[in-house]
JSON list of N, CA and C in Angstrom, two decimals:
[
{"chain": "A", "resi": 198, "resn": "UNK", "atom": "N", "xyz": [-48.87, -39.95, 39.42]},
{"chain": "A", "resi": 198, "resn": "UNK", "atom": "CA", "xyz": [-49.35, -40.57, 38.16]},
{"chain": "A", "resi": 198, "resn": "UNK", "atom": "C", "xyz": [-50.55, -41.20, 38.23]},
{"chain": "A", "resi": 199, "resn": "UNK", "atom": "N", "xyz": [-51.67, -40.58, 38.07]},
{"chain": "A", "resi": 199, "resn": "UNK", "atom": "CA", "xyz": [-53.01, -41.11, 38.26]},
{"chain": "A", "resi": 199, "resn": "UNK", "atom": "C", "xyz": [-53.21, -42.06, 36.92]},
{"chain": "A", "resi": 200, "resn": "UNK", "atom": "N", "xyz": [-53.77, -43.20, 37.38]},
{"chain": "A", "resi": 200, "resn": "UNK", "atom": "CA", "xyz": [-54.44, -44.11, 36.16]},
{"chain": "A", "resi": 200, "resn": "UNK", "atom": "C", "xyz": [-55.72, -44.47, 36.49]},
{"chain": "A", "resi": 201, "resn": "UNK", "atom": "N", "xyz": [-56.61, -44.28, 35.52]},
{"chain": "A", "resi": 201, "resn": "UNK", "atom": "CA", "xyz": [-57.94, -44.42, 35.62]},
{"chain": "A", "resi": 201, "resn": "UNK", "atom": "C", "xyz": [-58.46, -45.69, 34.92]},
{"chain": "A", "resi": 202, "resn": "UNK", "atom": "N", "xyz": [-59.14, -46.63, 35.55]},
{"chain": "A", "resi": 202, "resn": "UNK", "atom": "CA", "xyz": [-59.77, -47.80, 34.93]},
{"chain": "A", "resi": 202, "resn": "UNK", "atom": "C", "xyz": [-61.16, -47.63, 34.81]},
{"chain": "A", "resi": 203, "resn": "UNK", "atom": "N", "xyz": [-61.85, -47.53, 33.59]},
{"chain": "A", "resi": 203, "resn": "UNK", "atom": "CA", "xyz": [-63.14, -47.42, 33.52]},
{"chain": "A", "resi": 203, "resn": "UNK", "atom": "C", "xyz": [-63.73, -48.42, 32.75]},
{"chain": "A", "resi": 204, "resn": "UNK", "atom": "N", "xyz": [-64.70, -49.06, 33.39]},
{"chain": "A", "resi": 204, "resn": "UNK", "atom": "CA", "xyz": [-65.64, -50.15, 32.84]},
{"chain": "A", "resi": 204, "resn": "UNK", "atom": "C", "xyz": [-67.08, -49.69, 32.90]},
{"chain": "A", "resi": 205, "resn": "UNK", "atom": "N", "xyz": [-67.67, -49.86, 31.91]},
{"chain": "A", "resi": 205, "resn": "UNK", "atom": "CA", "xyz": [-69.08, -49.56, 31.69]},
{"chain": "A", "resi": 205, "resn": "UNK", "atom": "C", "xyz": [-69.89, -50.30, 30.64]},
{"chain": "A", "resi": 206, "resn": "UNK", "atom": "N", "xyz": [-71.11, -50.28, 30.64]},
{"chain": "A", "resi": 206, "resn": "UNK", "atom": "CA", "xyz": [-71.96, -50.80, 29.54]},
{"chain": "A", "resi": 206, "resn": "UNK", "atom": "C", "xyz": [-71.56, -50.18, 28.33]},
{"chain": "A", "resi": 207, "resn": "UNK", "atom": "N", "xyz": [-71.75, -50.67, 27.18]},
{"chain": "A", "resi": 207, "resn": "UNK", "atom": "CA", "xyz": [-71.44, -50.08, 25.86]},
{"chain": "A", "resi": 207, "resn": "UNK", "atom": "C", "xyz": [-72.29, -48.83, 25.83]},
{"chain": "A", "resi": 208, "resn": "UNK", "atom": "N", "xyz": [-71.70, -47.69, 25.48]},
{"chain": "A", "resi": 208, "resn": "UNK", "atom": "CA", "xyz": [-72.31, -46.45, 25.39]},
{"chain": "A", "resi": 208, "resn": "UNK", "atom": "C", "xyz": [-72.54, -45.92, 24.08]},
{"chain": "A", "resi": 209, "resn": "UNK", "atom": "N", "xyz": [-71.98, -46.64, 23.08]},
{"chain": "A", "resi": 209, "resn": "UNK", "atom": "CA", "xyz": [-72.01, -46.21, 21.62]},
{"chain": "A", "resi": 209, "resn": "UNK", "atom": "C", "xyz": [-71.73, -44.67, 21.54]},
{"chain": "A", "resi": 210, "resn": "UNK", "atom": "N", "xyz": [-70.62, -44.34, 22.15]},
{"chain": "A", "resi": 210, "resn": "UNK", "atom": "CA", "xyz": [-70.33, -42.88, 21.88]},
{"chain": "A", "resi": 210, "resn": "UNK", "atom": "C", "xyz": [-69.62, -42.67, 20.57]},
{"chain": "A", "resi": 211, "resn": "UNK", "atom": "N", "xyz": [-69.85, -41.59, 20.13]},
{"chain": "A", "resi": 211, "resn": "UNK", "atom": "CA", "xyz": [-69.19, -41.24, 18.86]},
{"chain": "A", "resi": 211, "resn": "UNK", "atom": "C", "xyz": [-67.74, -40.81, 19.20]},
{"chain": "A", "resi": 212, "resn": "UNK", "atom": "N", "xyz": [-66.80, -40.81, 18.06]},
{"chain": "A", "resi": 212, "resn": "UNK", "atom": "CA", "xyz": [-65.46, -40.61, 18.28]},
{"chain": "A", "resi": 212, "resn": "UNK", "atom": "C", "xyz": [-65.23, -39.07, 19.00]},
{"chain": "A", "resi": 213, "resn": "UNK", "atom": "N", "xyz": [-66.21, -38.31, 18.59]},
{"chain": "A", "resi": 213, "resn": "UNK", "atom": "CA", "xyz": [-66.00, -36.90, 19.15]},
{"chain": "A", "resi": 213, "resn": "UNK", "atom": "C", "xyz": [-66.67, -36.99, 20.68]},
{"chain": "A", "resi": 214, "resn": "UNK", "atom": "N", "xyz": [-67.66, -37.65, 21.06]},
{"chain": "A", "resi": 214, "resn": "UNK", "atom": "CA", "xyz": [-68.19, -37.72, 22.30]},
{"chain": "A", "resi": 214, "resn": "UNK", "atom": "C", "xyz": [-67.02, -38.49, 23.25]},
{"chain": "A", "resi": 215, "resn": "UNK", "atom": "N", "xyz": [-66.52, -39.59, 22.69]},
{"chain": "A", "resi": 215, "resn": "UNK", "atom": "CA", "xyz": [-65.45, -40.22, 23.49]},
{"chain": "A", "resi": 215, "resn": "UNK", "atom": "C", "xyz": [-64.35, -39.30, 23.68]},
{"chain": "A", "resi": 216, "resn": "UNK", "atom": "N", "xyz": [-63.77, -38.59, 22.65]},
{"chain": "A", "resi": 216, "resn": "UNK", "atom": "CA", "xyz": [-62.63, -37.68, 22.90]},
{"chain": "A", "resi": 216, "resn": "UNK", "atom": "C", "xyz": [-62.89, -36.67, 24.00]},
{"chain": "A", "resi": 217, "resn": "UNK", "atom": "N", "xyz": [-64.26, -36.16, 23.95]},
{"chain": "A", "resi": 217, "resn": "UNK", "atom": "CA", "xyz": [-64.57, -35.11, 24.79]},
{"chain": "A", "resi": 217, "resn": "UNK", "atom": "C", "xyz": [-64.53, -35.57, 26.29]},
{"chain": "A", "resi": 218, "resn": "UNK", "atom": "N", "xyz": [-65.13, -36.91, 26.47]},
{"chain": "A", "resi": 218, "resn": "UNK", "atom": "CA", "xyz": [-65.11, -37.67, 27.75]},
{"chain": "A", "resi": 218, "resn": "UNK", "atom": "C", "xyz": [-63.64, -37.65, 28.40]},
{"chain": "A", "resi": 219, "resn": "UNK", "atom": "N", "xyz": [-62.76, -38.18, 27.42]},
{"chain": "A", "resi": 219, "resn": "UNK", "atom": "CA", "xyz": [-61.33, -38.45, 27.94]},
{"chain": "A", "resi": 219, "resn": "UNK", "atom": "C", "xyz": [-60.66, -37.15, 28.13]},
{"chain": "A", "resi": 220, "resn": "UNK", "atom": "N", "xyz": [-60.94, -36.05, 27.38]},
{"chain": "A", "resi": 220, "resn": "UNK", "atom": "CA", "xyz": [-60.40, -34.63, 27.61]},
{"chain": "A", "resi": 220, "resn": "UNK", "atom": "C", "xyz": [-60.97, -34.17, 28.87]},
{"chain": "A", "resi": 221, "resn": "UNK", "atom": "N", "xyz": [-62.34, -34.26, 29.33]},
{"chain": "A", "resi": 221, "resn": "UNK", "atom": "CA", "xyz": [-62.79, -33.86, 30.54]},
{"chain": "A", "resi": 221, "resn": "UNK", "atom": "C", "xyz": [-62.31, -34.44, 31.70]},
{"chain": "A", "resi": 222, "resn": "UNK", "atom": "N", "xyz": [-62.04, -35.81, 31.52]},
{"chain": "A", "resi": 222, "resn": "UNK", "atom": "CA", "xyz": [-61.57, -36.66, 32.66]},
{"chain": "A", "resi": 222, "resn": "UNK", "atom": "C", "xyz": [-60.07, -36.29, 32.88]},
{"chain": "A", "resi": 223, "resn": "UNK", "atom": "N", "xyz": [-59.28, -35.99, 31.82]},
{"chain": "A", "resi": 223, "resn": "UNK", "atom": "CA", "xyz": [-57.97, -35.61, 31.96]},
{"chain": "A", "resi": 223, "resn": "UNK", "atom": "C", "xyz": [-57.88, -34.29, 32.65]},
{"chain": "A", "resi": 224, "resn": "UNK", "atom": "N", "xyz": [-58.71, -33.27, 32.23]},
{"chain": "A", "resi": 224, "resn": "UNK", "atom": "CA", "xyz": [-58.76, -32.06, 32.81]},
{"chain": "A", "resi": 224, "resn": "UNK", "atom": "C", "xyz": [-58.97, -32.11, 34.41]},
{"chain": "A", "resi": 225, "resn": "UNK", "atom": "N", "xyz": [-59.91, -32.93, 34.76]},
{"chain": "A", "resi": 225, "resn": "UNK", "atom": "CA", "xyz": [-60.29, -33.07, 36.21]},
{"chain": "A", "resi": 225, "resn": "UNK", "atom": "C", "xyz": [-59.14, -33.55, 36.92]},
{"chain": "A", "resi": 226, "resn": "UNK", "atom": "N", "xyz": [-58.45, -34.71, 36.33]},
{"chain": "A", "resi": 226, "resn": "UNK", "atom": "CA", "xyz": [-57.21, -35.23, 37.01]},
{"chain": "A", "resi": 226, "resn": "UNK", "atom": "C", "xyz": [-56.02, -34.03, 37.16]},
{"chain": "A", "resi": 227, "resn": "UNK", "atom": "N", "xyz": [-55.84, -33.18, 36.10]},
{"chain": "A", "resi": 227, "resn": "UNK", "atom": "CA", "xyz": [-54.92, -32.25, 36.19]},
{"chain": "A", "resi": 227, "resn": "UNK", "atom": "C", "xyz": [-55.25, -31.22, 37.23]},
{"chain": "A", "resi": 228, "resn": "UNK", "atom": "N", "xyz": [-56.44, -30.77, 37.27]},
{"chain": "A", "resi": 228, "resn": "UNK", "atom": "CA", "xyz": [-57.00, -29.84, 38.33]},
{"chain": "A", "resi": 228, "resn": "UNK", "atom": "C", "xyz": [-56.87, -30.36, 39.79]},
{"chain": "A", "resi": 229, "resn": "UNK", "atom": "N", "xyz": [-57.54, -31.35, 40.02]},
{"chain": "A", "resi": 229, "resn": "UNK", "atom": "CA", "xyz": [-57.67, -31.85, 41.36]},
{"chain": "A", "resi": 229, "resn": "UNK", "atom": "C", "xyz": [-56.41, -32.70, 41.85]},
{"chain": "A", "resi": 230, "resn": "UNK", "atom": "N", "xyz": [-55.72, -33.40, 41.00]},
{"chain": "A", "resi": 230, "resn": "UNK", "atom": "CA", "xyz": [-54.68, -34.28, 41.30]},
{"chain": "A", "resi": 230, "resn": "UNK", "atom": "C", "xyz": [-53.39, -33.69, 41.15]},
{"chain": "A", "resi": 231, "resn": "UNK", "atom": "N", "xyz": [-53.24, -32.48, 40.59]},
{"chain": "A", "resi": 231, "resn": "UNK", "atom": "CA", "xyz": [-52.16, -31.75, 40.20]},
{"chain": "A", "resi": 231, "resn": "UNK", "atom": "C", "xyz": [-51.21, -32.49, 39.31]},
{"chain": "A", "resi": 232, "resn": "UNK", "atom": "N", "xyz": [-51.71, -33.17, 38.38]},
{"chain": "A", "resi": 232, "resn": "UNK", "atom": "CA", "xyz": [-51.04, -33.95, 37.44]},
{"chain": "A", "resi": 232, "resn": "UNK", "atom": "C", "xyz": [-50.88, -33.39, 36.15]},
{"chain": "A", "resi": 233, "resn": "UNK", "atom": "N", "xyz": [-49.85, -33.77, 35.40]},
{"chain": "A", "resi": 233, "resn": "UNK", "atom": "CA", "xyz": [-49.75, -33.04, 33.97]},
{"chain": "A", "resi": 233, "resn": "UNK", "atom": "C", "xyz": [-50.14, -34.19, 32.89]},
{"chain": "A", "resi": 234, "resn": "UNK", "atom": "N", "xyz": [-50.21, -33.64, 31.80]},
{"chain": "A", "resi": 234, "resn": "UNK", "atom": "CA", "xyz": [-50.78, -34.69, 30.72]},
{"chain": "A", "resi": 234, "resn": "UNK", "atom": "C", "xyz": [-49.89, -35.98, 30.60]},
{"chain": "A", "resi": 235, "resn": "UNK", "atom": "N", "xyz": [-48.68, -35.79, 30.58]},
{"chain": "A", "resi": 235, "resn": "UNK", "atom": "CA", "xyz": [-47.91, -37.04, 30.59]},
{"chain": "A", "resi": 235, "resn": "UNK", "atom": "C", "xyz": [-47.97, -37.83, 31.75]},
{"chain": "A", "resi": 236, "resn": "UNK", "atom": "N", "xyz": [-48.58, -37.50, 32.80]},
{"chain": "A", "resi": 236, "resn": "UNK", "atom": "CA", "xyz": [-48.69, -38.38, 33.94]},
{"chain": "A", "resi": 236, "resn": "UNK", "atom": "C", "xyz": [-49.90, -39.14, 34.00]},
{"chain": "A", "resi": 237, "resn": "UNK", "atom": "N", "xyz": [-50.82, -38.91, 33.23]},
{"chain": "A", "resi": 237, "resn": "UNK", "atom": "CA", "xyz": [-52.23, -39.49, 33.15]},
{"chain": "A", "resi": 237, "resn": "UNK", "atom": "C", "xyz": [-52.47, -40.57, 32.12]},
{"chain": "A", "resi": 238, "resn": "UNK", "atom": "N", "xyz": [-53.05, -41.72, 32.59]},
{"chain": "A", "resi": 238, "resn": "UNK", "atom": "CA", "xyz": [-53.33, -42.86, 31.70]},
{"chain": "A", "resi": 238, "resn": "UNK", "atom": "C", "xyz": [-54.73, -43.17, 31.88]},
{"chain": "A", "resi": 239, "resn": "UNK", "atom": "N", "xyz": [-55.56, -43.73, 31.12]},
{"chain": "A", "resi": 239, "resn": "UNK", "atom": "CA", "xyz": [-56.86, -43.99, 31.10]},
{"chain": "A", "resi": 239, "resn": "UNK", "atom": "C", "xyz": [-57.17, -45.26, 30.36]},
{"chain": "A", "resi": 240, "resn": "UNK", "atom": "N", "xyz": [-57.75, -46.24, 31.06]},
{"chain": "A", "resi": 240, "resn": "UNK", "atom": "CA", "xyz": [-58.13, -47.51, 30.36]},
{"chain": "A", "resi": 240, "resn": "UNK", "atom": "C", "xyz": [-59.62, -47.44, 30.28]},
{"chain": "A", "resi": 241, "resn": "UNK", "atom": "N", "xyz": [-60.17, -47.59, 29.11]},
{"chain": "A", "resi": 241, "resn": "UNK", "atom": "CA", "xyz": [-61.62, -47.46, 29.00]},
{"chain": "A", "resi": 241, "resn": "UNK", "atom": "C", "xyz": [-62.10, -48.82, 28.18]},
{"chain": "A", "resi": 242, "resn": "UNK", "atom": "N", "xyz": [-62.95, -49.73, 28.90]},
{"chain": "A", "resi": 242, "resn": "UNK", "atom": "CA", "xyz": [-63.34, -50.97, 28.52]},
{"chain": "A", "resi": 242, "resn": "UNK", "atom": "C", "xyz": [-64.87, -50.97, 28.54]},
{"chain": "A", "resi": 243, "resn": "UNK", "atom": "N", "xyz": [-65.54, -51.27, 27.61]},
{"chain": "A", "resi": 243, "resn": "UNK", "atom": "CA", "xyz": [-67.02, -51.39, 27.55]},
{"chain": "A", "resi": 243, "resn": "UNK", "atom": "C", "xyz": [-67.39, -52.91, 27.78]},
{"chain": "A", "resi": 244, "resn": "UNK", "atom": "N", "xyz": [-68.18, -53.19, 28.79]},
{"chain": "A", "resi": 244, "resn": "UNK", "atom": "CA", "xyz": [-68.48, -54.66, 29.17]},
{"chain": "A", "resi": 244, "resn": "UNK", "atom": "C", "xyz": [-69.98, -54.84, 28.80]},
{"chain": "A", "resi": 245, "resn": "UNK", "atom": "N", "xyz": [-70.33, -55.95, 27.99]},
{"chain": "A", "resi": 245, "resn": "UNK", "atom": "CA", "xyz": [-71.73, -56.17, 27.74]},
{"chain": "A", "resi": 245, "resn": "UNK", "atom": "C", "xyz": [-72.62, -56.37, 29.08]},
{"chain": "A", "resi": 246, "resn": "UNK", "atom": "N", "xyz": [-73.81, -56.02, 28.99]},
{"chain": "A", "resi": 246, "resn": "UNK", "atom": "CA", "xyz": [-74.53, -56.08, 30.24]},
{"chain": "A", "resi": 246, "resn": "UNK", "atom": "C", "xyz": [-74.62, -57.51, 30.82]},
{"chain": "A", "resi": 247, "resn": "UNK", "atom": "N", "xyz": [-74.58, -58.54, 30.00]},
{"chain": "A", "resi": 247, "resn": "UNK", "atom": "CA", "xyz": [-74.68, -59.98, 30.49]},
{"chain": "A", "resi": 247, "resn": "UNK", "atom": "C", "xyz": [-73.45, -60.40, 31.15]},
{"chain": "A", "resi": 248, "resn": "UNK", "atom": "N", "xyz": [-72.38, -59.63, 31.02]},
{"chain": "A", "resi": 248, "resn": "UNK", "atom": "CA", "xyz": [-71.14, -60.05, 31.69]},
{"chain": "A", "resi": 248, "resn": "UNK", "atom": "C", "xyz": [-70.81, -59.02, 32.86]},
{"chain": "A", "resi": 249, "resn": "UNK", "atom": "N", "xyz": [-71.71, -58.07, 33.20]},
{"chain": "A", "resi": 249, "resn": "UNK", "atom": "CA", "xyz": [-71.43, -57.08, 34.10]},
{"chain": "A", "resi": 249, "resn": "UNK", "atom": "C", "xyz": [-71.35, -57.68, 35.53]},
{"chain": "A", "resi": 250, "resn": "UNK", "atom": "N", "xyz": [-72.10, -58.83, 35.76]},
{"chain": "A", "resi": 250, "resn": "UNK", "atom": "CA", "xyz": [-72.15, -59.52, 37.08]},
{"chain": "A", "resi": 250, "resn": "UNK", "atom": "C", "xyz": [-70.60, -59.88, 37.34]},
{"chain": "A", "resi": 251, "resn": "UNK", "atom": "N", "xyz": [-70.00, -60.29, 36.36]},
{"chain": "A", "resi": 251, "resn": "UNK", "atom": "CA", "xyz": [-68.49, -60.74, 36.69]},
{"chain": "A", "resi": 251, "resn": "UNK", "atom": "C", "xyz": [-67.69, -59.55, 37.18]},
{"chain": "A", "resi": 252, "resn": "UNK", "atom": "N", "xyz": [-67.88, -58.46, 36.63]},
{"chain": "A", "resi": 252, "resn": "UNK", "atom": "CA", "xyz": [-67.15, -57.18, 37.02]},
{"chain": "A", "resi": 252, "resn": "UNK", "atom": "C", "xyz": [-67.57, -56.96, 38.51]},
{"chain": "A", "resi": 253, "resn": "UNK", "atom": "N", "xyz": [-68.85, -56.98, 38.74]},
{"chain": "A", "resi": 253, "resn": "UNK", "atom": "CA", "xyz": [-69.40, -56.66, 40.17]},
{"chain": "A", "resi": 253, "resn": "UNK", "atom": "C", "xyz": [-68.83, -57.59, 41.09]},
{"chain": "A", "resi": 254, "resn": "UNK", "atom": "N", "xyz": [-68.88, -58.92, 40.86]},
{"chain": "A", "resi": 254, "resn": "UNK", "atom": "CA", "xyz": [-68.41, -60.04, 41.84]},
{"chain": "A", "resi": 254, "resn": "UNK", "atom": "C", "xyz": [-66.99, -60.01, 41.90]},
{"chain": "A", "resi": 255, "resn": "UNK", "atom": "N", "xyz": [-66.17, -59.61, 40.96]},
{"chain": "A", "resi": 255, "resn": "UNK", "atom": "CA", "xyz": [-64.77, -59.89, 41.09]},
{"chain": "A", "resi": 255, "resn": "UNK", "atom": "C", "xyz": [-64.05, -58.60, 41.47]},
{"chain": "A", "resi": 256, "resn": "UNK", "atom": "N", "xyz": [-64.70, -57.40, 41.10]},
{"chain": "A", "resi": 256, "resn": "UNK", "atom": "CA", "xyz": [-63.85, -56.13, 41.32]},
{"chain": "A", "resi": 256, "resn": "UNK", "atom": "C", "xyz": [-64.67, -55.09, 42.28]},
{"chain": "A", "resi": 257, "resn": "UNK", "atom": "N", "xyz": [-66.10, -55.05, 42.25]},
{"chain": "A", "resi": 257, "resn": "UNK", "atom": "CA", "xyz": [-66.81, -54.17, 43.04]},
{"chain": "A", "resi": 257, "resn": "UNK", "atom": "C", "xyz": [-67.06, -54.65, 44.47]},
{"chain": "A", "resi": 258, "resn": "UNK", "atom": "N", "xyz": [-67.68, -55.82, 44.46]},
{"chain": "A", "resi": 258, "resn": "UNK", "atom": "CA", "xyz": [-68.24, -56.35, 45.68]},
{"chain": "A", "resi": 258, "resn": "UNK", "atom": "C", "xyz": [-67.02, -56.49, 46.63]},
{"chain": "A", "resi": 259, "resn": "UNK", "atom": "N", "xyz": [-65.95, -57.14, 46.33]},
{"chain": "A", "resi": 259, "resn": "UNK", "atom": "CA", "xyz": [-64.91, -57.51, 47.34]},
{"chain": "A", "resi": 259, "resn": "UNK", "atom": "C", "xyz": [-64.16, -56.23, 47.77]},
{"chain": "A", "resi": 260, "resn": "UNK", "atom": "N", "xyz": [-64.21, -55.11, 46.95]},
{"chain": "A", "resi": 260, "resn": "UNK", "atom": "CA", "xyz": [-63.59, -53.94, 47.30]},
{"chain": "A", "resi": 260, "resn": "UNK", "atom": "C", "xyz": [-64.42, -52.81, 47.89]},
{"chain": "A", "resi": 261, "resn": "UNK", "atom": "N", "xyz": [-65.65, -53.17, 48.18]},
{"chain": "A", "resi": 261, "resn": "UNK", "atom": "CA", "xyz": [-66.65, -52.15, 48.49]},
{"chain": "A", "resi": 261, "resn": "UNK", "atom": "C", "xyz": [-66.10, -51.11, 49.58]},
{"chain": "A", "resi": 262, "resn": "UNK", "atom": "N", "xyz": [-65.47, -51.75, 50.58]},
{"chain": "A", "resi": 262, "resn": "UNK", "atom": "CA", "xyz": [-65.07, -50.77, 51.61]},
{"chain": "A", "resi": 262, "resn": "UNK", "atom": "C", "xyz": [-63.93, -49.73, 51.17]},
{"chain": "A", "resi": 263, "resn": "UNK", "atom": "N", "xyz": [-63.32, -50.00, 50.16]},
{"chain": "A", "resi": 263, "resn": "UNK", "atom": "CA", "xyz": [-62.31, -49.15, 49.69]},
{"chain": "A", "resi": 263, "resn": "UNK", "atom": "C", "xyz": [-62.80, -48.25, 48.53]},
{"chain": "A", "resi": 264, "resn": "UNK", "atom": "N", "xyz": [-63.89, -48.49, 48.00]},
{"chain": "A", "resi": 264, "resn": "UNK", "atom": "CA", "xyz": [-64.29, -47.69, 46.83]},
{"chain": "A", "resi": 264, "resn": "UNK", "atom": "C", "xyz": [-64.51, -46.25, 47.23]},
{"chain": "A", "resi": 265, "resn": "UNK", "atom": "N", "xyz": [-63.94, -45.40, 46.41]},
{"chain": "A", "resi": 265, "resn": "UNK", "atom": "CA", "xyz": [-64.14, -43.86, 46.61]},
{"chain": "A", "resi": 265, "resn": "UNK", "atom": "C", "xyz": [-65.75, -43.54, 46.35]},
{"chain": "A", "resi": 266, "resn": "UNK", "atom": "N", "xyz": [-66.37, -44.17, 45.47]},
{"chain": "A", "resi": 266, "resn": "UNK", "atom": "CA", "xyz": [-67.88, -43.95, 45.30]},
{"chain": "A", "resi": 266, "resn": "UNK", "atom": "C", "xyz": [-68.34, -45.36, 45.12]},
{"chain": "A", "resi": 267, "resn": "UNK", "atom": "N", "xyz": [-69.26, -45.69, 45.99]},
{"chain": "A", "resi": 267, "resn": "UNK", "atom": "CA", "xyz": [-69.92, -46.95, 46.01]},
{"chain": "A", "resi": 267, "resn": "UNK", "atom": "C", "xyz": [-71.22, -46.97, 45.13]},
{"chain": "A", "resi": 268, "resn": "UNK", "atom": "N", "xyz": [-71.55, -48.02, 44.42]},
{"chain": "A", "resi": 268, "resn": "UNK", "atom": "CA", "xyz": [-72.68, -48.12, 43.63]},
{"chain": "A", "resi": 268, "resn": "UNK", "atom": "C", "xyz": [-74.02, -48.16, 44.59]},
{"chain": "A", "resi": 269, "resn": "UNK", "atom": "N", "xyz": [-75.15, -47.79, 43.98]},
{"chain": "A", "resi": 269, "resn": "UNK", "atom": "CA", "xyz": [-76.27, -47.80, 44.63]},
{"chain": "A", "resi": 269, "resn": "UNK", "atom": "C", "xyz": [-77.11, -49.06, 44.34]},
{"chain": "A", "resi": 270, "resn": "UNK", "atom": "N", "xyz": [-76.58, -50.04, 43.95]},
{"chain": "A", "resi": 270, "resn": "UNK", "atom": "CA", "xyz": [-77.20, -51.38, 43.51]},
{"chain": "A", "resi": 270, "resn": "UNK", "atom": "C", "xyz": [-76.34, -52.62, 44.15]},
{"chain": "A", "resi": 271, "resn": "UNK", "atom": "N", "xyz": [-77.04, -53.62, 44.03]},
{"chain": "A", "resi": 271, "resn": "UNK", "atom": "CA", "xyz": [-76.37, -54.70, 44.34]},
{"chain": "A", "resi": 271, "resn": "UNK", "atom": "C", "xyz": [-76.67, -55.97, 43.35]},
{"chain": "A", "resi": 272, "resn": "UNK", "atom": "N", "xyz": [-75.81, -56.94, 43.26]},
{"chain": "A", "resi": 272, "resn": "UNK", "atom": "CA", "xyz": [-76.06, -57.99, 42.35]},
{"chain": "A", "resi": 272, "resn": "UNK", "atom": "C", "xyz": [-75.95, -59.22, 43.11]}
]
């Protein structure tokens, strides 16, 4: 049962672009994690740039050792 939480700066994606992103991510999960459509959930939240430090301080920095992909920046 993969669940993805995505937080990013506002991307101003069109509905078509957003749907394509979610479809692509779902396809990757199905392929690599052997999951079915009904097993996958995705949470997508856009965070304004001025609030990103809160995400970094609360979610990224304290979990750096466990991140599957670490950021190339520090705050």
